[in-house]
Amino acid sequence: MEQKRTPLDADTILAATEEILRRHGPDKATVVDVARALGVSHAAVYKHFASKQALREAVTRRWLDRNRDTLAAIAADQGMPPARRLRTWLHAVLALKQTKIREDPELFAAYGNLAAAHSTVATDHVADLLGQLTAIITDGARDGGFRTSDAESTARAVLHATAKFHHLAHAAEWREPGIDTELDEVCTLLLEGLQP
Amino acid sequence: MEQKRTPLDADTILAATEEILRRHGPDKATVVDVARALGVSHAAVYKHFASKQALREAVTRRWLDRNRDTLAAIAADQGMPPARRLRTWLHAVLALKQTKIREDPELFAAYGNLAAAHSTVATDHVADLLGQLTAIITDGARDGGFRTSDAESTARAVLHATAKFHHLAHAAEWREPGIDTELDEVCTLLLEGLQP
């Protein structure tokens, strides 16, 4: 009986890599490990990912991007006034990161390693967040709820002022019971600063 | 010729420990290392510091406290309007930490280890900063420049919103050229939020 094999695609490789990372931690998951798990040659994997680094970046990017749509939907929700949207969005960023670190500590650690090495995975993730925040500030400036001379630089200041609630250097603090209240207090101060 | 020995005091031990840390790094400086450097028995050192941990905490506390007066003087400077004082103080905190990490990376690393272990050295340092910031906010509330229902909780929100500029998890970012401008932008946003 001949087994019919589907051709190896990038997504199959990434799904296998994610499982390896989850089971064996961020220091594992070389191209050879992944090829072995899939029962293919490492050349077959190399056809899709040129190096261990490229593979790790792709798997982490895919993992991060799973939350992107949720956050983007909040940022673009015209039914919510921008002030409330800003607060809701910042709480959603924190909540999603809290979930990721709790449910997927190994992939979170893999992301931490990439961020420490200044990988574009991390800079792109921050640029994503900044873009969404800029959209909220722009909407608020348009409807008169926020005062800003430059939505992007205001968004950047808000992102910096909330580093404690989204920058992975603070991940250990996200387990503290008062963290949501703290974010709420910072939000209130920032929203008051944005009022015309 | 008999050498006259001054009795060993805590300050002499701390000065020697600081030098050892500076020369050999935060993993060095046991009670035995310090006793050897001073030419005394380790029992003599133990009379002042009960453990390696106690010795490290004391030397790091002394090192941190050297900047305390500079910051406290800014926080208490009645000649400066509270809004300007808040901005000046936050920039001074950043500048002093930038200097410490540049000129004393080994002691900074020792402090980082204690902070990671939730030593009271770190929590006391943060409490110190919070106390100074509360004094500035209180002065601003009194002269009508700031609106706050509770100076300490407002000070805590300001401290959280400026974590990027004083929390040691961000130390690597303090070398980036735009860091002062970033702090300035966050200050402006926060000061607008504090306006009555």
Tab-separated table of C-alpha atoms in Angstrom:
chain	number	residue	atom	x	y	z
A	1	MET	CA	0.000	0.000	0.000
A	2	GLU	CA	1.497	3.239	-1.099
A	3	GLN	CA	1.120	6.240	1.236
A	4	LYS	CA	0.211	9.433	-0.561
A	5	ARG	CA	2.208	12.369	0.796
A	6	THR	CA	0.982	15.924	0.664
A	7	PRO	CA	3.754	18.294	-0.376
A	8	LEU	CA	5.501	19.965	2.565
A	9	ASP	CA	4.359	23.574	2.950
A	10	ALA	CA	5.623	26.385	5.191
A	11	ASP	CA	2.578	26.239	7.431
A	12	THR	CA	3.048	22.544	8.230
A	13	ILE	CA	6.661	23.268	9.150
A	14	LEU	CA	5.645	26.187	11.369
A	15	ALA	CA	2.964	24.164	13.157
A	16	ALA	CA	5.522	21.420	13.874
A	17	THR	CA	8.111	23.964	15.033
A	18	GLU	CA	5.618	25.570	17.387
A	19	GLU	CA	4.900	22.187	18.960
A	20	ILE	CA	8.617	21.465	19.375
A	21	LEU	CA	9.205	24.846	20.981
A	22	ARG	CA	6.251	24.293	23.275
A	23	ARG	CA	7.445	20.865	24.334
A	24	HIS	CA	11.189	21.391	24.508
A	25	GLY	CA	11.668	25.107	25.108
A	26	PRO	CA	13.136	28.013	23.180
A	27	ASP	CA	16.646	26.576	22.961
A	28	LYS	CA	15.390	23.602	20.998
A	29	ALA	CA	13.811	23.537	17.547
A	30	THR	CA	16.646	23.424	15.073
A	31	VAL	CA	15.932	22.705	11.422
A	32	VAL	CA	17.071	19.112	12.021
A	33	ASP	CA	14.683	18.653	14.990
A	34	VAL	CA	11.799	19.896	12.885
A	35	ALA	CA	12.697	17.746	9.878
A	36	ARG	CA	12.907	14.681	12.145
A	37	ALA	CA	9.502	15.413	13.700
A	38	LEU	CA	7.970	15.711	10.233
A	39	GLY	CA	9.792	12.664	8.873
A	40	VAL	CA	11.365	14.668	6.044
A	41	SER	CA	14.927	15.546	5.105
A	42	HIS	CA	16.362	18.733	6.537
A	43	ALA	CA	16.904	19.887	2.949
A	44	ALA	CA	13.107	19.888	2.541
A	45	VAL	CA	12.787	22.250	5.515
A	46	TYR	CA	15.680	24.421	4.301
A	47	LYS	CA	13.776	24.932	1.056
A	48	HIS	CA	11.271	26.990	3.073
A	49	PHE	CA	13.444	28.424	5.850
A	50	ALA	CA	17.058	29.290	5.181
A	51	SER	CA	18.237	28.995	8.789
A	52	LYS	CA	17.264	28.150	12.344
A	53	GLN	CA	16.946	31.904	12.950
A	54	ALA	CA	14.546	32.349	9.997
A	55	LEU	CA	12.458	29.432	11.249
A	56	ARG	CA	12.266	30.790	14.787
A	57	GLU	CA	11.358	34.242	13.580
A	58	ALA	CA	8.599	32.898	11.357
A	59	VAL	CA	7.076	30.726	14.071
A	60	THR	CA	7.143	33.520	16.649
A	61	ARG	CA	5.678	36.021	14.194
A	62	ARG	CA	2.840	33.618	13.405
A	63	TRP	CA	2.233	33.087	17.107
A	64	LEU	CA	2.137	36.844	17.824
A	65	ASP	CA	-0.064	37.583	14.829
A	66	ARG	CA	-2.840	35.379	16.150
A	67	ASN	CA	-3.835	38.241	18.503
A	68	ARG	CA	-3.340	40.952	15.960
A	69	ASP	CA	-6.863	40.800	14.556
A	70	THR	CA	-8.481	40.945	17.990
A	71	LEU	CA	-6.564	44.095	18.857
A	72	ALA	CA	-7.010	45.646	15.410
A	73	ALA	CA	-10.786	45.141	15.684
A	74	ILE	CA	-10.874	47.069	18.974
A	75	ALA	CA	-8.674	49.853	17.548
A	76	ALA	CA	-10.985	50.232	14.543
A	77	ASP	CA	-14.292	49.974	16.442
A	78	GLN	CA	-16.034	53.193	15.429
A	79	GLY	CA	-18.945	52.306	17.708
A	80	MET	CA	-16.810	52.976	20.780
A	81	PRO	CA	-15.784	56.560	21.691
A	82	PRO	CA	-11.983	56.942	21.294
A	83	ALA	CA	-11.368	57.581	25.014
A	84	ARG	CA	-13.089	54.350	25.974
A	85	ARG	CA	-11.505	52.581	23.019
A	86	LEU	CA	-8.009	53.635	24.158
A	87	ARG	CA	-8.609	52.233	27.633
A	88	THR	CA	-10.212	49.034	26.304
A	89	TRP	CA	-7.392	48.495	23.822
A	90	LEU	CA	-4.639	48.950	26.438
A	91	HIS	CA	-6.393	46.498	28.765
A	92	ALA	CA	-6.789	44.027	25.871
A	93	VAL	CA	-3.054	44.252	25.065
A	94	LEU	CA	-2.243	43.453	28.693
A	95	ALA	CA	-4.856	40.660	28.924
A	96	LEU	CA	-3.615	38.973	25.727
A	97	LYS	CA	-0.009	39.122	26.902
A	98	GLN	CA	-0.980	37.775	30.326
A	99	THR	CA	-2.703	34.851	28.624
A	100	LYS	CA	0.222	34.199	26.300
A	101	ILE	CA	2.777	34.109	29.104
A	102	ARG	CA	0.563	31.905	31.266
A	103	GLU	CA	-0.512	29.444	28.588
A	104	ASP	CA	2.564	29.510	26.389
A	105	PRO	CA	5.617	30.341	28.508
A	106	GLU	CA	8.008	28.590	26.097
A	107	LEU	CA	6.895	30.577	23.066
A	108	PHE	CA	6.886	33.722	25.168
A	109	ALA	CA	10.503	32.964	26.093
A	110	ALA	CA	11.326	32.419	22.404
A	111	TYR	CA	9.845	35.832	21.689
A	112	GLY	CA	11.887	37.309	24.553
A	113	ASN	CA	15.090	35.915	23.032
A	114	LEU	CA	14.273	37.456	19.651
A	115	ALA	CA	13.419	40.796	21.235
A	116	ALA	CA	16.694	40.796	23.191
A	117	ALA	CA	18.515	40.215	19.892
A	118	HIS	CA	16.617	43.163	18.336
A	119	SER	CA	14.925	40.898	15.791
A	120	THR	CA	12.495	42.545	13.372
A	121	VAL	CA	9.830	40.265	14.869
A	122	ALA	CA	9.911	42.461	17.971
A	123	THR	CA	10.248	45.826	16.211
A	124	ASP	CA	7.416	44.889	13.827
A	125	HIS	CA	5.215	43.888	16.754
A	126	VAL	CA	5.798	47.265	18.430
A	127	ALA	CA	5.179	49.052	15.099
A	128	ASP	CA	1.883	47.156	14.836
A	129	LEU	CA	0.807	48.289	18.285
A	130	LEU	CA	1.890	51.849	17.513
A	131	GLY	CA	-0.115	51.845	14.272
A	132	GLN	CA	-3.277	50.684	16.056
A	133	LEU	CA	-2.837	53.247	18.820
A	134	THR	CA	-2.247	55.988	16.242
A	135	ALA	CA	-5.560	55.074	14.597
A	136	ILE	CA	-7.406	55.477	17.921
A	137	ILE	CA	-5.713	58.846	18.609
A	138	THR	CA	-6.491	60.010	15.052
A	139	ASP	CA	-10.171	59.162	15.526
A	140	GLY	CA	-10.183	61.029	18.840
A	141	ALA	CA	-8.548	64.105	17.282
A	142	ARG	CA	-11.118	64.028	14.465
A	143	ASP	CA	-14.154	63.894	16.756
A	144	GLY	CA	-12.705	66.502	19.099
A	145	GLY	CA	-12.281	64.168	22.095
A	146	PHE	CA	-8.469	64.280	22.021
A	147	ARG	CA	-6.097	67.158	21.583
A	148	THR	CA	-2.935	66.364	19.598
A	149	SER	CA	-0.759	68.131	17.089
A	150	ASP	CA	0.610	64.827	15.780
A	151	ALA	CA	-1.317	61.597	16.378
A	152	GLU	CA	1.689	59.329	15.882
A	153	SER	CA	3.963	61.118	18.324
A	154	THR	CA	1.127	61.236	20.869
A	155	ALA	CA	0.563	57.508	20.320
A	156	ARG	CA	4.260	56.929	20.888
A	157	ALA	CA	4.129	58.850	24.192
A	158	VAL	CA	1.108	56.773	25.284
A	159	LEU	CA	2.924	53.569	24.352
A	160	HIS	CA	6.013	54.639	26.327
A	161	ALA	CA	3.882	55.689	29.308
A	162	THR	CA	2.284	52.224	29.387
A	163	ALA	CA	5.510	50.199	28.979
A	164	LYS	CA	4.889	48.579	32.375
A	165	PHE	CA	1.756	46.983	30.901
A	166	HIS	CA	3.013	45.697	27.563
A	167	HIS	CA	6.843	45.646	27.468
A	168	LEU	CA	8.047	42.116	28.078
A	169	ALA	CA	10.674	43.319	30.546
A	170	HIS	CA	7.734	43.717	32.942
A	171	ALA	CA	6.192	40.297	32.300
A	172	ALA	CA	6.787	39.140	35.895
A	173	GLU	CA	4.728	42.093	37.182
A	174	TRP	CA	1.667	41.109	35.106
A	175	ARG	CA	0.883	38.381	37.637
A	176	GLU	CA	0.554	40.893	40.472
A	177	PRO	CA	-3.045	41.290	41.633
A	178	GLY	CA	-3.106	45.113	41.386
A	179	ILE	CA	-1.876	45.317	37.795
A	180	ASP	CA	-5.288	46.091	36.203
A	181	THR	CA	-6.007	48.850	38.686
A	182	GLU	CA	-2.558	50.301	38.038
A	183	LEU	CA	-3.207	50.343	34.297
A	184	ASP	CA	-6.572	51.973	34.931
A	185	GLU	CA	-4.948	54.746	36.966
A	186	VAL	CA	-2.324	55.399	34.293
A	187	CYS	CA	-5.078	55.402	31.611
A	188	THR	CA	-7.087	57.982	33.566
A	189	LEU	CA	-4.060	60.260	33.880
A	190	LEU	CA	-3.218	59.907	30.179
A	191	LEU	CA	-6.817	60.442	29.052
A	192	GLU	CA	-6.990	63.590	31.145
A	193	GLY	CA	-3.796	64.739	29.429
A	194	LEU	CA	-5.379	64.106	26.018
A	195	GLN	CA	-8.493	66.160	26.736
A	196	PRO	CA	-8.754	69.394	24.758
B	1	MET	CA	57.592	48.320	65.469
B	2	GLU	CA	54.051	47.719	66.523
B	3	GLN	CA	51.362	48.702	64.056
B	4	LYS	CA	48.431	50.438	65.620
B	5	ARG	CA	45.194	49.125	64.223
B	6	THR	CA	42.028	51.153	64.127
B	7	PRO	CA	39.033	49.040	65.095
B	8	LEU	CA	37.179	47.587	62.136
B	9	ASP	CA	33.947	49.476	61.521
B	10	ALA	CA	31.018	48.765	59.191
B	11	ASP	CA	31.924	51.609	56.851
B	12	THR	CA	35.444	50.281	56.256
B	13	ILE	CA	33.973	46.884	55.424
B	14	LEU	CA	31.442	48.416	53.021
B	15	ALA	CA	34.085	50.496	51.234
B	16	ALA	CA	36.234	47.375	50.755
B	17	THR	CA	33.226	45.359	49.564
B	18	GLU	CA	32.301	48.040	47.049
B	19	GLU	CA	35.824	47.916	45.624
B	20	ILE	CA	35.736	44.122	45.369
B	21	LEU	CA	32.363	44.211	43.601
B	22	ARG	CA	33.643	46.880	41.252
B	23	ARG	CA	36.779	44.903	40.400
B	24	HIS	CA	35.441	41.357	40.322
B	25	GLY	CA	31.742	41.673	39.573
B	26	PRO	CA	28.493	40.980	41.395
B	27	ASP	CA	29.107	37.257	41.843
B	28	LYS	CA	32.188	37.924	43.916
B	29	ALA	CA	32.469	39.575	47.313
B	30	THR	CA	31.822	36.922	49.880
B	31	VAL	CA	32.534	37.631	53.518
B	32	VAL	CA	35.789	35.681	53.139
B	33	ASP	CA	36.903	37.784	50.114
B	34	VAL	CA	36.266	40.966	52.059
B	35	ALA	CA	38.026	39.745	55.198
B	36	ARG	CA	41.068	38.764	53.117
B	37	ALA	CA	41.165	42.164	51.390
B	38	LEU	CA	41.085	43.898	54.773
B	39	GLY	CA	43.597	41.524	56.361
B	40	VAL	CA	41.166	40.550	59.121
B	41	SER	CA	39.462	37.305	60.146
B	42	HIS	CA	36.107	36.552	58.616
B	43	ALA	CA	34.721	36.421	62.144
B	44	ALA	CA	35.561	40.139	62.425
B	45	VAL	CA	33.444	40.852	59.325
B	46	TYR	CA	30.627	38.576	60.528
B	47	LYS	CA	30.440	40.684	63.675
B	48	HIS	CA	29.065	43.487	61.467
B	49	PHE	CA	27.295	41.549	58.691
B	50	ALA	CA	25.635	38.251	59.443
B	51	SER	CA	25.806	36.897	55.883
B	52	LYS	CA	26.984	37.483	52.333
B	53	GLN	CA	23.428	38.612	51.559
B	54	ALA	CA	23.409	41.173	54.384
B	55	LEU	CA	26.780	42.499	53.217
B	56	ARG	CA	25.627	42.847	49.609
B	57	GLU	CA	22.419	44.537	50.594
B	58	ALA	CA	24.252	47.022	52.785
B	59	VAL	CA	26.827	47.918	50.135
B	60	THR	CA	24.184	48.347	47.425
B	61	ARG	CA	21.989	50.433	49.712
B	62	ARG	CA	24.925	52.713	50.510
B	63	TRP	CA	25.735	53.020	46.801
B	64	LEU	CA	22.128	53.906	45.905
B	65	ASP	CA	21.775	56.343	48.780
B	66	ARG	CA	24.583	58.511	47.468
B	67	ASN	CA	22.122	59.997	44.933
B	68	ARG	CA	19.273	60.240	47.343
B	69	ASP	CA	20.154	63.694	48.638
B	70	THR	CA	20.516	65.147	45.133
B	71	LEU	CA	17.035	63.933	44.180
B	72	ALA	CA	15.504	64.871	47.530
B	73	ALA	CA	16.854	68.418	47.132
B	74	ILE	CA	15.101	68.781	43.758
B	75	ALA	CA	11.857	67.306	45.125
B	76	ALA	CA	11.882	69.783	48.011
B	77	ASP	CA	12.946	72.865	46.020
B	78	GLN	CA	10.170	75.346	46.810
B	79	GLY	CA	11.767	77.861	44.461
B	80	MET	CA	10.733	75.762	41.441
B	81	PRO	CA	7.057	75.524	40.405
B	82	PRO	CA	5.815	71.932	40.930
B	83	ALA	CA	5.207	71.284	37.201
B	84	ARG	CA	8.771	72.216	36.326
B	85	ARG	CA	10.028	70.418	39.413
B	86	LEU	CA	8.270	67.196	38.379
B	87	ARG	CA	9.899	67.298	34.948
B	88	THR	CA	13.323	68.219	36.371
B	89	TRP	CA	13.128	65.476	38.977
B	90	LEU	CA	12.168	62.763	36.452
B	91	HIS	CA	15.043	63.818	34.189
B	92	ALA	CA	17.419	63.807	37.179
B	93	VAL	CA	16.352	60.262	38.115
B	94	LEU	CA	17.087	59.114	34.554
B	95	ALA	CA	20.391	61.030	34.370
B	96	LEU	CA	21.648	59.620	37.680
B	97	LYS	CA	20.761	56.068	36.640
B	98	GLN	CA	22.413	56.553	33.254
B	99	THR	CA	25.580	57.676	35.047
B	100	LYS	CA	25.469	54.792	37.498
B	101	ILE	CA	25.106	52.154	34.814
B	102	ARG	CA	27.839	53.708	32.687
B	103	GLU	CA	30.356	54.334	35.442
B	104	ASP	CA	29.517	51.459	37.745
B	105	PRO	CA	28.113	48.558	35.700
B	106	GLU	CA	29.200	45.970	38.284
B	107	LEU	CA	27.384	47.640	41.158
B	108	PHE	CA	24.405	48.239	38.915
B	109	ALA	CA	24.385	44.508	38.152
B	110	ALA	CA	24.582	43.745	41.887
B	111	TYR	CA	21.545	45.980	42.387
B	112	GLY	CA	19.779	44.181	39.516
B	113	ASN	CA	20.351	40.827	41.228
B	114	LEU	CA	18.900	42.112	44.495
B	115	ALA	CA	15.903	43.621	42.693
B	116	ALA	CA	15.257	40.340	40.870
B	117	ALA	CA	15.278	38.601	44.250
B	118	HIS	CA	12.757	41.179	45.594
B	119	SER	CA	15.246	42.422	48.184
B	120	THR	CA	14.086	45.256	50.448
B	121	VAL	CA	16.966	47.285	48.957
B	122	ALA	CA	14.930	47.566	45.755
B	123	THR	CA	11.513	48.067	47.348
B	124	ASP	CA	12.962	50.716	49.694
B	125	HIS	CA	14.531	52.505	46.722
B	126	VAL	CA	11.183	52.612	44.912
B	127	ALA	CA	9.462	53.754	48.120
B	128	ASP	CA	12.030	56.558	48.359
B	129	LEU	CA	11.291	57.689	44.812
B	130	LEU	CA	7.556	57.465	45.460
B	131	GLY	CA	7.897	59.573	48.614
B	132	GLN	CA	9.782	62.315	46.772
B	133	LEU	CA	7.302	62.317	43.906
B	134	THR	CA	4.394	62.472	46.366
B	135	ALA	CA	5.976	65.577	47.934
B	136	ILE	CA	6.105	67.306	44.521
B	137	ILE	CA	2.475	66.375	43.731
B	138	THR	CA	1.382	67.543	47.196
B	139	ASP	CA	3.052	70.927	46.640
B	140	GLY	CA	1.344	71.192	43.233
B	141	ALA	CA	-2.058	70.345	44.704
B	142	ARG	CA	-1.537	72.955	47.423
B	143	ASP	CA	-0.630	75.792	45.034
B	144	GLY	CA	-3.419	74.824	42.611
B	145	GLY	CA	-1.126	73.759	39.759
B	146	PHE	CA	-2.085	70.072	39.979
B	147	ARG	CA	-5.442	68.400	40.376
B	148	THR	CA	-5.425	65.269	42.504
B	149	SER	CA	-7.737	63.648	45.005
B	150	ASP	CA	-4.872	61.660	46.511
B	151	ALA	CA	-1.268	62.801	46.018
B	152	GLU	CA	0.251	59.395	46.723
B	153	SER	CA	-1.906	57.457	44.276
B	154	THR	CA	-1.297	60.130	41.628
B	155	ALA	CA	2.448	59.888	42.331
B	156	ARG	CA	2.216	56.119	41.932
B	157	ALA	CA	0.496	56.521	38.543
B	158	VAL	CA	3.236	58.951	37.426
B	159	LEU	CA	5.916	56.514	38.594
B	160	HIS	CA	4.262	53.652	36.670
B	161	ALA	CA	3.825	55.819	33.574
B	162	THR	CA	7.555	56.609	33.606
B	163	ALA	CA	8.811	53.049	34.231
B	164	LYS	CA	10.670	53.134	30.902
B	165	PHE	CA	12.846	55.897	32.326
B	166	HIS	CA	13.699	54.563	35.773
B	167	HIS	CA	12.882	50.825	36.022
B	168	LEU	CA	16.085	48.846	35.627
B	169	ALA	CA	14.437	46.417	33.196
B	170	HIS	CA	14.783	49.261	30.676
B	171	ALA	CA	18.449	50.032	31.416
B	172	ALA	CA	19.587	49.036	27.909
B	173	GLU	CA	17.216	51.638	26.406
B	174	TRP	CA	18.764	54.483	28.411
B	175	ARG	CA	21.691	54.542	26.007
B	176	GLU	CA	19.437	55.281	23.026
B	177	PRO	CA	19.887	58.818	21.714
B	178	GLY	CA	16.165	59.737	21.758
B	179	ILE	CA	15.551	58.750	25.385
B	180	ASP	CA	15.493	62.322	26.815
B	181	THR	CA	13.049	63.513	24.161
B	182	GLU	CA	10.846	60.488	24.877
B	183	LEU	CA	10.815	61.305	28.582
B	184	ASP	CA	9.995	64.919	27.742
B	185	GLU	CA	7.005	63.844	25.643
B	186	VAL	CA	5.682	61.566	28.374
B	187	CYS	CA	6.196	64.375	30.945
B	188	THR	CA	4.196	66.804	28.802
B	189	LEU	CA	1.321	64.350	28.492
B	190	LEU	CA	1.337	63.615	32.229
B	191	LEU	CA	1.568	67.298	33.196
B	192	GLU	CA	-1.402	68.060	30.968
B	193	GLY	CA	-3.276	65.287	32.728
B	194	LEU	CA	-2.438	66.833	36.097
B	195	GLN	CA	-3.723	70.298	35.195
B	196	PRO	CA	-6.887	71.351	36.999
